[in-house]
Amino acid sequence: MKKTIRYPIPRLLIFLFLALPIQALFAEEIVNQEPGIAQEITAIIAAKQHPYLMLSNFPNRTEDLESLYRLSNHQLLWLGNADAEKNITEALNLLANAAIDGLNPKNYDAEALRQKSQAALKLKPDSYKELALYDTALSISLLRFLHDLNYGRVNPQGINFNLKLREKKLIDLPLLIKNSLTQNTLPQLPLSVEPKLKQYQKLKQALASYRELAVKAPSFKMEIKETLRPGGSHPQIPELRRFLTIIGDLPEDNTVIDPEKSSLYTDAIATGVKKYQKRHGITADGDIGKGSVAALNVPLGYRVTQIELAMERLRWLPELNVGTSIIVNIPAFQLWAFEAIDQKDANIINMRVVVGKALKTQTPVLMAEMHFIDFMPYWNVPYSIIKNEILPKLIQNNNYLDKENMEMVSVFRDGEKPTVLNQEAMNLLKEGKLRVRQRPGKKNALGKVKFIFPNKDDVYLHDTPANALFSKSRRDFSHGCVRVADPQKLAEFALKNQDSWNAETIQLAMNTPKMQRVILKKPIPVLFFYTTAFFDQYDNLEFYPDIYGHDAVLLEALSKPDDLSDQSLFISTNSTQEAPIKIIK
């Protein structure tokens, strides 16, 4: 006997809707509506295209736009009410002042929408299409501005910044806009969505200052034939003094200077030069050589750009751990370890680092968690180094491995017996079927301690026997991993709350021949970041050379404005319904 299966009407409707294209559903909704504002607004949302906007297509903002107008029952948000002119003016001012946040007002059609505003305000109530066009144009532009301000304009994954995706949306932009209109708080909207990091807030303030400096500071281009040292003279010293005073590296001095001595490079001016050098990644010795001249001659307008790029990169960061964290800024060649990353007067450890070579083995941008520390580690040599560096030397000298305290093994694991070197082993090594590791000891490339945070690039922080490199101002010499200047201090930081570990036991572990692995009770977030404008722990704004060319890549990406997809930003994202959408990478 056959059973008749009866589906409830709602389930049948769901099956029918799933079988229809979304555009067809929108079209059906439009047909069933009475003519008017709701129909026109719905049609614009369905089209995902707007004739008033420079970037006319808006598929990645469609969901937010639909959510925003659903909150008002698909009626006008900006026009057709008593506060229309005030609200529109306030919204346009936010777009026009996007540069305050390091964004480009042109991307939000600020001027074009301002030019159309008066005509829009005078439209008749039955000019449904024109009213809907202006209203939605302003809404899209405001959504774009707030989205860019909160998340950034570029997908970092697309330019090899391997930052973690956000767990979920924490800000409902449509609801934020609607509430701001209701509560009459539109001017405060940017403060609600911009990054709260102190670093970002300081850069925002510096952006305003450097924009002003770029306008009022006289153009300055220094020329030297040989290094200028304190006590020497140079005809451009008055210009140099004025420049250093304007940018704040030299206090203002109203003392009348003897014209005959005006070209003298005094110790007082050298003090300002040292401050400038330190803030620009140059050895702060007061001597003005080619490197110092090159930094002095960078237009202040480019420093503005560096600050804008730094702010953009900070927008990419997901919500950072409020506890202990370790950050390496690659072009700064420095590491900061924080007890609390964004708290005032937090205990901060700072040290120099050596990073990957600019032309060959760049240190990647990444986010990971430190889980282990190896004292007296083996160095498991990457095959690229075996192929390009070790094999040629081994072919010339059979004793090379012994000389470097290295051994061949089948696999990298504790207790693995080394393979005897012979022709068969050499052939297997060439084919990548044998591996090379360096035993713990004074010659070990990783020094006495290795800090491990699993990541796809297999890079880590470590000690080094080559300490002389830390005295150089530019320190890109490694194969990609990051060498730290004070590994014991970093180990003390990482093991601070770990039972039985203190300065004495750490020092003992760093001088015991056998390798020892320590598992951290609580993983420590590690960020390898790249920004050429950065406030140090003393609130000094520092600029660094773009050693890997990442600034140029980002500038190129920003020259092609587009709407970021939320699907690229979140591990999971909520649809307009309640069911989460799983993002498969």
Coordinates of C-alpha atoms in Angstrom, one line a residue:
M1 CA 0.0 0.0 0.0
K2 CA 1.5 3.3 -1.0
K3 CA 1.7 6.1 1.4
T4 CA 0.9 9.6 0.3
I5 CA 3.6 12.0 1.5
R6 CA 2.2 15.4 2.4
Y7 CA 4.6 18.3 2.7
P8 CA 3.5 21.3 4.6
I9 CA 2.9 24.4 2.4
P10 CA 5.9 26.3 3.8
R11 CA 8.3 23.4 2.9
L12 CA 6.9 23.3 -0.6
L13 CA 7.5 27.0 -0.9
I14 CA 11.1 26.6 0.2
F15 CA 11.7 24.0 -2.4
L16 CA 10.1 26.2 -5.1
F17 CA 12.2 29.2 -4.0
L18 CA 15.4 27.2 -4.0
A19 CA 14.7 26.3 -7.5
L20 CA 14.3 29.9 -8.7
P21 CA 17.2 32.3 -9.4
I22 CA 17.5 35.1 -6.9
Q23 CA 17.0 37.7 -9.7
A24 CA 13.7 36.0 -10.5
L25 CA 12.5 36.2 -6.9
F26 CA 13.3 39.9 -6.8
A27 CA 11.4 40.4 -10.1
E28 CA 8.4 38.5 -8.7
E29 CA 8.5 40.7 -5.6
I30 CA 8.6 43.9 -7.7
V31 CA 5.7 42.8 -9.9
N32 CA 3.5 42.1 -6.8
Q33 CA 4.2 45.5 -5.3
E34 CA 2.1 48.6 -5.7
P35 CA 4.0 51.3 -7.7
G36 CA 5.9 53.7 -5.4
I37 CA 9.1 54.1 -3.4
A38 CA 9.2 50.6 -2.1
Q39 CA 9.1 49.2 -5.7
E40 CA 11.8 51.5 -6.9
I41 CA 14.1 50.8 -4.0
T42 CA 13.6 47.1 -4.4
A43 CA 14.4 47.3 -8.1
I44 CA 17.7 49.2 -7.5
I45 CA 18.7 46.5 -4.9
A46 CA 17.8 43.7 -7.3
A47 CA 19.8 45.3 -10.1
K48 CA 22.9 45.6 -7.9
Q49 CA 23.9 48.6 -10.0
H50 CA 23.6 52.3 -9.5
P51 CA 23.9 55.0 -12.2
Y52 CA 24.8 57.8 -9.8
L53 CA 28.0 56.1 -8.5
M54 CA 31.5 56.0 -10.0
L55 CA 31.8 52.3 -8.9
S56 CA 28.3 51.5 -10.2
N57 CA 28.2 47.8 -9.4
F58 CA 27.6 47.0 -5.7
P59 CA 27.0 43.2 -5.4
N60 CA 29.1 43.0 -2.3
R61 CA 27.1 45.7 -0.6
T62 CA 23.7 44.4 -1.7
E63 CA 23.0 42.4 1.4
D64 CA 23.8 45.4 3.7
L65 CA 21.7 47.7 1.5
E66 CA 18.7 45.3 1.6
S67 CA 19.0 45.0 5.4
L68 CA 19.2 48.7 5.8
Y69 CA 16.0 49.4 3.8
R70 CA 14.2 46.4 5.4
L71 CA 14.6 48.3 8.7
S72 CA 12.5 51.1 7.2
N73 CA 10.0 48.9 5.4
H74 CA 11.7 49.9 2.1
Q75 CA 10.9 53.5 2.5
L76 CA 13.2 56.6 2.1
L77 CA 15.8 57.0 4.7
W78 CA 17.3 60.4 3.8
L79 CA 14.6 62.2 1.8
G80 CA 11.0 63.0 2.5
N81 CA 11.2 63.9 6.2
A82 CA 11.7 67.0 8.3
D83 CA 15.4 66.3 9.0
A84 CA 16.3 65.4 5.4
E85 CA 18.6 68.4 4.7
K86 CA 20.4 68.1 8.1
N87 CA 20.9 64.4 7.8
I88 CA 22.0 64.5 4.2
T89 CA 24.5 67.3 5.0
E90 CA 25.9 65.3 7.9
A91 CA 26.3 62.1 5.9
L92 CA 27.9 64.0 3.0
N93 CA 30.3 65.7 5.4
L94 CA 31.4 62.2 6.7
L95 CA 32.1 61.1 3.1
A96 CA 33.8 64.4 2.2
N97 CA 36.1 64.1 5.3
A98 CA 37.1 60.5 4.6
A99 CA 40.7 61.7 4.2
I100 CA 40.8 62.2 8.0
D101 CA 40.7 58.5 8.3
G102 CA 43.2 57.9 5.5
L103 CA 40.5 57.1 3.0
N104 CA 39.7 58.7 -0.4
P105 CA 36.5 60.8 -0.6
K106 CA 36.3 60.1 -4.4
N107 CA 35.6 56.4 -3.7
Y108 CA 32.4 57.5 -2.0
D109 CA 31.2 59.9 -4.6
A110 CA 31.1 62.7 -2.0
E111 CA 31.2 65.6 -4.4
A112 CA 28.9 64.2 -7.0
L113 CA 26.3 63.4 -4.3
R114 CA 26.6 66.9 -2.8
Q115 CA 26.0 68.4 -6.3
K116 CA 22.8 66.4 -6.6
S117 CA 21.6 67.0 -3.1
Q118 CA 19.7 70.3 -3.5
A119 CA 17.8 69.0 -6.6
A120 CA 17.0 65.8 -4.7
L121 CA 15.6 67.8 -1.7
K122 CA 13.3 69.6 -4.1
L123 CA 11.8 66.5 -5.7
K124 CA 8.1 66.0 -5.6
P125 CA 6.7 63.2 -3.4
D126 CA 5.6 61.2 -6.5
S127 CA 9.0 61.4 -8.2
Y128 CA 9.5 57.8 -6.9
K129 CA 12.4 56.8 -9.2
E130 CA 14.5 59.9 -8.7
L131 CA 13.9 59.9 -4.9
A132 CA 14.8 56.3 -4.7
L133 CA 18.0 56.8 -6.8
Y134 CA 19.4 59.5 -4.6
D135 CA 18.4 57.9 -1.3
T136 CA 20.0 54.6 -2.2
A137 CA 23.1 56.2 -3.7
L138 CA 23.8 58.0 -0.4
S139 CA 23.1 54.8 1.5
I140 CA 25.5 52.7 -0.6
S141 CA 28.2 55.3 -0.3
L142 CA 27.8 55.5 3.4
L143 CA 27.9 51.7 3.7
R144 CA 31.0 51.6 1.6
F145 CA 32.7 54.2 3.7
L146 CA 31.9 52.5 7.0
H147 CA 32.8 49.1 5.6
D148 CA 36.2 50.4 4.4
L149 CA 36.8 52.2 7.7
N150 CA 36.2 49.0 9.7
Y151 CA 37.6 46.3 7.5
G152 CA 39.9 48.0 5.1
R153 CA 39.7 48.3 1.3
V154 CA 41.9 45.4 0.2
N155 CA 41.8 41.7 1.0
P156 CA 45.1 41.1 2.8
Q157 CA 45.1 37.4 1.6
G158 CA 45.2 38.7 -2.0
I159 CA 48.6 40.4 -1.4
N160 CA 50.2 37.6 0.7
F161 CA 49.4 39.0 4.1
N162 CA 48.4 35.8 5.8
L163 CA 46.3 37.2 8.6
K164 CA 43.6 35.2 10.3
L165 CA 40.1 35.7 9.2
R166 CA 37.6 37.2 11.7
E167 CA 35.5 34.8 13.6
K168 CA 32.2 36.6 12.8
K169 CA 30.7 40.0 12.2
L170 CA 30.7 42.1 15.3
I171 CA 29.2 45.3 13.8
D172 CA 25.8 45.5 12.1
L173 CA 26.4 48.4 9.7
P174 CA 22.8 48.8 8.5
L175 CA 21.5 48.8 12.1
L176 CA 24.2 51.3 13.1
I177 CA 23.1 53.7 10.4
K178 CA 19.4 53.3 11.1
N179 CA 20.0 53.9 14.9
S180 CA 22.2 56.9 14.1
L181 CA 19.5 58.5 12.1
T182 CA 16.9 57.8 14.8
Q183 CA 19.1 59.0 17.6
N184 CA 20.5 62.0 15.7
T185 CA 24.2 60.8 16.1
L186 CA 25.3 60.6 12.5
P187 CA 28.6 62.6 13.0
Q188 CA 29.7 59.9 15.6
L189 CA 29.4 57.0 13.1
P190 CA 33.1 56.8 12.2
L191 CA 34.1 56.5 15.9
S192 CA 31.8 53.5 16.2
V193 CA 33.5 51.5 13.5
E194 CA 37.2 52.5 13.3
P195 CA 39.8 50.3 14.9
K196 CA 40.2 50.9 18.6
L197 CA 43.9 50.1 18.8
K198 CA 46.0 52.8 20.3
Q199 CA 48.4 52.4 17.4
Y200 CA 45.6 53.3 15.0
Q201 CA 44.5 56.3 17.0
K202 CA 48.0 57.7 17.2
L203 CA 48.5 57.2 13.5
K204 CA 45.2 59.0 12.8
Q205 CA 46.5 62.0 14.8
A206 CA 49.9 61.9 13.1
L207 CA 48.1 61.8 9.7
A208 CA 46.5 65.2 10.4
S209 CA 49.9 66.6 11.6
Y210 CA 51.9 65.4 8.6
R211 CA 49.3 66.6 6.2
E212 CA 49.7 70.0 7.7
L213 CA 53.5 69.7 7.6
A214 CA 53.4 68.6 4.0
V215 CA 51.6 71.9 3.1
K216 CA 53.5 74.4 5.3
A217 CA 57.0 72.9 5.3
P218 CA 59.3 74.3 2.6
S219 CA 60.6 71.8 0.1
F220 CA 64.0 70.5 1.3
K221 CA 66.5 68.6 -0.7
M222 CA 70.0 68.2 0.8
E223 CA 73.0 67.5 -1.3
I224 CA 76.4 66.3 0.0
K225 CA 79.6 65.2 -1.6
E226 CA 81.0 63.5 1.5
T227 CA 79.8 62.5 5.0
L228 CA 79.1 65.6 7.1
R229 CA 80.0 65.2 10.8
P230 CA 79.4 67.5 13.8
G231 CA 81.9 70.4 13.7
G232 CA 81.9 70.5 9.9
S233 CA 80.1 73.1 7.8
H234 CA 77.6 73.0 4.9
P235 CA 75.7 75.8 3.1
Q236 CA 72.4 74.0 3.7
I237 CA 72.6 73.9 7.5
P238 CA 70.1 76.7 8.0
E239 CA 67.6 74.8 5.8
L240 CA 68.3 71.6 7.7
R241 CA 67.8 73.4 11.1
R242 CA 64.5 74.8 9.9
F243 CA 63.3 71.4 8.6
L244 CA 64.2 69.6 11.8
T245 CA 62.5 72.3 13.9
I246 CA 59.3 72.1 11.8
I247 CA 58.9 68.3 12.1
G248 CA 59.7 68.4 15.8
D249 CA 63.1 66.7 16.0
L250 CA 64.8 69.9 17.0
P251 CA 63.5 72.4 19.6
E252 CA 62.8 75.9 18.4
D253 CA 65.8 78.2 19.1
N254 CA 65.3 82.0 18.8
T255 CA 68.9 82.8 19.5
V256 CA 70.4 85.2 16.9
I257 CA 72.9 83.2 14.9
D258 CA 76.1 84.9 13.6
P259 CA 75.8 84.8 9.8
E260 CA 79.4 83.6 9.6
K261 CA 78.6 80.6 11.7
S262 CA 75.2 79.8 10.2
S263 CA 76.6 77.0 8.1
L264 CA 78.3 75.3 11.1
Y265 CA 77.0 71.8 11.8
T266 CA 76.8 72.1 15.6
D267 CA 76.3 69.5 18.3
A268 CA 72.8 70.9 19.0
I269 CA 71.8 70.3 15.4
A270 CA 73.4 66.9 15.4
T271 CA 71.2 66.0 18.4
G272 CA 68.2 66.7 16.2
V273 CA 69.7 64.7 13.3
K274 CA 70.2 61.7 15.7
K275 CA 66.5 61.8 16.7
Y276 CA 65.6 62.0 13.0
Q277 CA 67.9 59.1 12.2
K278 CA 66.5 56.9 14.9
R279 CA 62.9 57.6 13.7
H280 CA 63.8 56.6 10.2
G281 CA 65.7 53.3 10.8
I282 CA 69.2 54.8 10.4
T283 CA 72.2 54.4 12.8
A284 CA 71.7 57.4 15.1
D285 CA 75.3 58.7 15.1
G286 CA 74.7 62.2 13.9
D287 CA 76.8 61.7 10.8
I288 CA 75.0 62.8 7.7
G289 CA 75.9 60.3 5.0
K290 CA 74.1 59.0 1.9
G291 CA 71.5 57.0 3.9
S292 CA 70.6 60.1 6.0
V293 CA 70.4 62.3 3.0
A294 CA 68.1 59.9 1.2
A295 CA 65.7 59.9 4.2
L296 CA 65.8 63.6 4.6
N297 CA 65.0 64.1 1.0
V298 CA 61.8 62.0 1.1
P299 CA 58.9 64.4 0.5
L300 CA 56.6 64.8 3.5
G301 CA 53.7 63.9 1.2
Y302 CA 55.1 60.4 1.0
R303 CA 55.3 60.2 4.8
V304 CA 51.5 61.0 4.7
T305 CA 51.1 58.0 2.3
Q306 CA 53.1 55.7 4.6
I307 CA 50.8 56.7 7.5
E308 CA 47.7 56.0 5.4
L309 CA 49.0 52.6 4.4
A310 CA 49.8 51.8 8.0
M311 CA 46.2 52.6 9.0
E312 CA 44.9 50.5 6.2
R313 CA 46.9 47.5 7.4
L314 CA 45.7 47.9 10.9
R315 CA 42.1 47.7 9.7
W316 CA 42.8 44.2 8.4
L317 CA 43.6 42.8 11.9
P318 CA 40.9 40.7 13.6
E319 CA 40.2 41.5 17.2
L320 CA 43.6 41.0 18.9
N321 CA 44.1 39.1 22.1
V322 CA 44.0 41.5 25.1
G323 CA 46.6 39.5 27.0
T324 CA 50.2 38.7 26.2
S325 CA 51.3 39.0 22.6
I326 CA 54.4 39.1 20.5
I327 CA 54.7 41.4 17.4
V328 CA 57.5 41.6 14.9
N329 CA 57.4 44.6 12.6
I330 CA 59.5 43.3 9.6
P331 CA 60.8 46.5 8.1
A332 CA 61.5 47.9 11.5
F333 CA 63.7 44.9 12.3
Q334 CA 62.2 45.0 15.8
L335 CA 60.2 42.8 18.1
W336 CA 57.8 43.9 20.9
A337 CA 56.5 41.5 23.6
F338 CA 53.4 42.9 25.4
E339 CA 51.9 41.8 28.7
A340 CA 48.7 43.5 27.6
I341 CA 48.8 44.7 24.0
D342 CA 46.6 47.8 24.2
Q343 CA 46.7 48.9 27.8
K344 CA 48.4 52.0 29.0
D345 CA 51.7 51.5 30.9
A346 CA 51.7 47.8 30.0
N347 CA 55.0 46.1 30.4
I348 CA 56.7 46.0 27.0
I349 CA 59.9 44.2 26.0
N350 CA 61.6 45.5 22.8
M351 CA 64.5 44.0 21.0
R352 CA 66.2 44.0 17.6
V353 CA 65.6 41.2 15.2
V354 CA 67.1 39.9 11.9
V355 CA 64.5 39.1 9.2
G356 CA 64.6 37.4 5.8
K357 CA 66.6 38.7 2.9
A358 CA 64.6 41.2 0.8
L359 CA 65.5 39.7 -2.6
K360 CA 65.4 36.0 -1.9
T361 CA 63.9 34.7 1.4
Q362 CA 61.4 37.3 2.7
T363 CA 59.9 36.8 6.1
P364 CA 56.1 36.2 5.6
V365 CA 53.4 38.2 7.3
L366 CA 51.4 35.8 9.5
M367 CA 49.4 35.3 12.6
A368 CA 49.9 32.2 14.8
E369 CA 50.2 31.0 18.3
M370 CA 53.4 30.0 20.1
H371 CA 52.9 26.5 21.7
F372 CA 56.5 25.3 22.3
I373 CA 60.0 26.4 23.2
D374 CA 63.0 24.2 22.3
F375 CA 66.1 24.8 24.3
M376 CA 69.4 23.6 22.6
P377 CA 67.4 22.7 19.4
Y378 CA 68.4 20.8 16.3
W379 CA 68.3 22.8 13.2
N380 CA 66.3 20.9 10.6
V381 CA 67.8 22.3 7.4
P382 CA 65.2 23.1 4.7
Y383 CA 65.7 21.3 1.4
S384 CA 66.2 24.6 -0.5
I385 CA 69.2 25.3 1.6
I386 CA 70.5 21.7 1.2
K387 CA 70.2 22.0 -2.5
N388 CA 71.5 25.5 -3.1
E389 CA 74.1 25.8 -0.3
I390 CA 75.1 22.6 1.4
L391 CA 75.3 20.1 -1.5
P392 CA 77.8 22.2 -3.5
K393 CA 80.0 22.5 -0.5
L394 CA 79.7 18.8 0.4
I395 CA 80.7 17.8 -3.1
Q396 CA 83.8 19.9 -2.7
N397 CA 84.6 18.7 0.8
N398 CA 83.4 15.4 2.2
N399 CA 84.1 16.6 5.7
Y400 CA 81.8 19.6 5.4
L401 CA 79.0 18.1 7.5
D402 CA 81.3 17.1 10.3
K403 CA 82.9 20.6 10.3
E404 CA 79.5 22.2 10.7
N405 CA 78.3 19.7 13.3
M406 CA 75.7 18.4 10.9
E407 CA 74.3 14.9 10.2
M408 CA 72.2 13.2 7.6
V409 CA 69.0 11.4 8.8
S410 CA 66.0 9.7 7.2
V411 CA 63.5 11.7 9.2
F412 CA 63.5 14.6 11.7
R413 CA 62.8 13.0 15.1
D414 CA 64.4 12.5 18.4
G415 CA 66.8 9.6 18.7
E416 CA 67.1 9.1 14.9
K417 CA 70.5 7.6 14.0
P418 CA 72.6 9.5 11.5
T419 CA 73.2 8.0 8.0
V420 CA 76.8 7.3 7.0
L421 CA 78.0 9.5 4.2
N422 CA 78.8 7.5 1.0
Q423 CA 77.9 7.8 -2.7
E424 CA 74.5 6.1 -2.2
A425 CA 73.7 8.5 0.6
M426 CA 74.8 11.4 -1.5
N427 CA 72.5 10.4 -4.3
L428 CA 69.6 10.1 -1.9
L429 CA 70.4 13.5 -0.5
K430 CA 70.4 15.0 -4.0
E431 CA 66.9 13.4 -4.6
G432 CA 65.6 14.8 -1.4
K433 CA 65.2 11.4 0.2
L434 CA 67.6 12.1 3.0
R435 CA 67.6 15.1 5.3
V436 CA 70.3 17.2 7.0
R437 CA 70.1 18.6 10.5
Q438 CA 72.6 20.5 12.7
R439 CA 73.2 19.1 16.2
P440 CA 72.8 21.4 19.2
G441 CA 75.9 23.4 20.1
K442 CA 77.8 26.6 19.6
K443 CA 77.7 26.4 15.8
N444 CA 74.0 25.7 15.6
A445 CA 72.3 28.3 13.4
L446 CA 69.3 28.5 15.8
G447 CA 71.5 29.2 18.7
K448 CA 70.4 28.0 22.1
V449 CA 66.6 28.4 21.9
K450 CA 63.8 28.2 19.3
F451 CA 60.3 29.6 19.7
I452 CA 57.8 27.5 17.8
F453 CA 54.3 28.7 16.6
P454 CA 53.1 26.2 13.9
N455 CA 52.4 27.9 10.5
K456 CA 52.3 26.9 6.9
D457 CA 55.6 28.8 6.1
D458 CA 57.5 26.9 8.8
V459 CA 59.1 30.0 10.2
Y460 CA 59.9 30.7 13.9
L461 CA 61.8 32.9 16.2
H462 CA 65.2 31.8 17.4
D463 CA 68.6 32.6 18.8
T464 CA 71.7 33.0 16.6
P465 CA 75.5 32.7 17.0
A466 CA 75.8 35.6 14.5
N467 CA 75.3 38.4 17.0
A468 CA 77.3 41.0 15.1
L469 CA 74.4 41.5 12.6
F470 CA 72.2 43.1 15.3
S471 CA 74.5 46.1 15.3
K472 CA 73.6 47.0 11.7
S473 CA 70.8 49.4 11.0
R474 CA 69.4 47.3 8.1
R475 CA 69.0 43.7 9.2
D476 CA 67.6 41.5 6.5
F477 CA 70.0 38.5 6.4
S478 CA 68.1 35.4 7.3
H479 CA 66.5 32.6 5.3
G480 CA 63.0 33.8 6.4
C481 CA 62.9 33.0 10.1
V482 CA 63.4 35.7 12.6
R483 CA 66.5 35.9 14.8
V484 CA 66.1 37.7 18.2
A485 CA 68.8 39.7 19.9
D486 CA 67.9 38.7 23.5
P487 CA 66.5 35.1 23.4
Q488 CA 66.8 34.7 27.2
K489 CA 64.7 37.7 27.9
L490 CA 62.1 36.5 25.4
A491 CA 62.1 33.0 27.0
E492 CA 61.6 34.6 30.4
F493 CA 58.7 36.6 29.0
A494 CA 57.1 33.5 27.4
L495 CA 57.6 31.3 30.6
K496 CA 56.8 34.0 33.1
N497 CA 53.8 32.2 34.6
Q498 CA 55.1 28.7 34.0
D499 CA 55.9 26.6 37.0
S500 CA 59.5 26.0 37.8
W501 CA 60.8 28.3 35.1
N502 CA 62.7 31.5 35.9
A503 CA 65.9 33.3 34.8
E504 CA 68.2 30.7 36.4
T505 CA 66.4 27.5 35.0
I506 CA 66.2 29.1 31.6
Q507 CA 69.9 29.9 31.6
L508 CA 70.6 26.4 32.7
A509 CA 68.5 24.9 29.8
M510 CA 70.3 27.2 27.3
N511 CA 73.6 25.7 28.4
T512 CA 72.7 22.0 28.7
P513 CA 73.9 20.0 25.6
K514 CA 70.6 18.0 25.2
M515 CA 67.6 19.4 23.6
Q516 CA 64.6 20.1 25.9
R517 CA 61.1 21.0 24.7
V518 CA 58.8 23.1 26.9
I519 CA 55.0 23.1 26.2
L520 CA 53.4 26.5 27.1
K521 CA 50.4 26.2 29.4
K522 CA 48.8 29.1 27.6
P523 CA 49.7 29.8 23.9
I524 CA 51.0 33.2 23.1
P525 CA 49.6 35.0 19.9
V526 CA 52.4 36.0 17.5
L527 CA 52.0 38.5 14.7
F528 CA 54.6 39.0 12.0
F529 CA 53.5 42.4 10.6
Y530 CA 54.7 44.8 7.9
T531 CA 54.2 48.5 8.2
T532 CA 56.6 51.3 7.3
A533 CA 55.0 53.8 9.8
F534 CA 54.8 52.8 13.4
F535 CA 54.6 54.4 16.9
D536 CA 57.2 52.8 19.2
Q537 CA 56.6 52.3 22.9
Y538 CA 57.9 55.8 23.7
D539 CA 55.3 57.4 21.4
N540 CA 57.8 58.2 18.7
L541 CA 56.5 58.0 15.1
E542 CA 59.1 56.0 13.2
F543 CA 59.3 55.5 9.4
Y544 CA 61.1 52.6 7.7
P545 CA 62.3 51.8 4.2
D546 CA 59.9 49.5 2.2
I547 CA 62.5 46.7 2.1
Y548 CA 60.1 44.1 0.5
G549 CA 58.2 46.5 -1.8
H550 CA 54.9 45.8 0.0
D551 CA 54.0 49.5 0.1
A552 CA 54.2 49.7 -3.7
V553 CA 52.0 46.6 -4.0
L554 CA 49.4 48.0 -1.6
L555 CA 49.3 51.3 -3.4
E556 CA 48.7 49.5 -6.7
A557 CA 45.8 47.5 -5.1
L558 CA 44.3 50.7 -3.7
S559 CA 44.4 52.4 -7.1
K560 CA 41.7 50.0 -8.2
P561 CA 38.8 50.6 -5.7
D562 CA 36.3 47.8 -5.2
D563 CA 33.9 46.5 -2.6
L564 CA 35.4 43.8 -0.3
S565 CA 33.3 40.7 -0.1
D566 CA 32.3 39.8 3.5
Q567 CA 32.8 36.1 2.5
S568 CA 36.6 36.9 2.2
L569 CA 36.7 38.4 5.7
F570 CA 35.0 36.0 8.0
I571 CA 35.4 32.3 8.9
S572 CA 31.6 32.2 9.1
T573 CA 29.1 34.9 8.3
N574 CA 25.4 35.2 9.1
S575 CA 23.0 35.4 6.2
T576 CA 19.9 37.5 6.3
Q577 CA 18.4 34.5 8.0
E578 CA 19.7 32.9 11.1
A579 CA 21.7 30.0 9.6
P580 CA 25.4 30.6 9.5
I581 CA 27.2 30.2 6.2
K582 CA 30.4 28.1 6.4
I583 CA 33.3 29.5 4.3
I584 CA 35.3 26.8 2.7
K585 CA 38.9 27.8 1.9

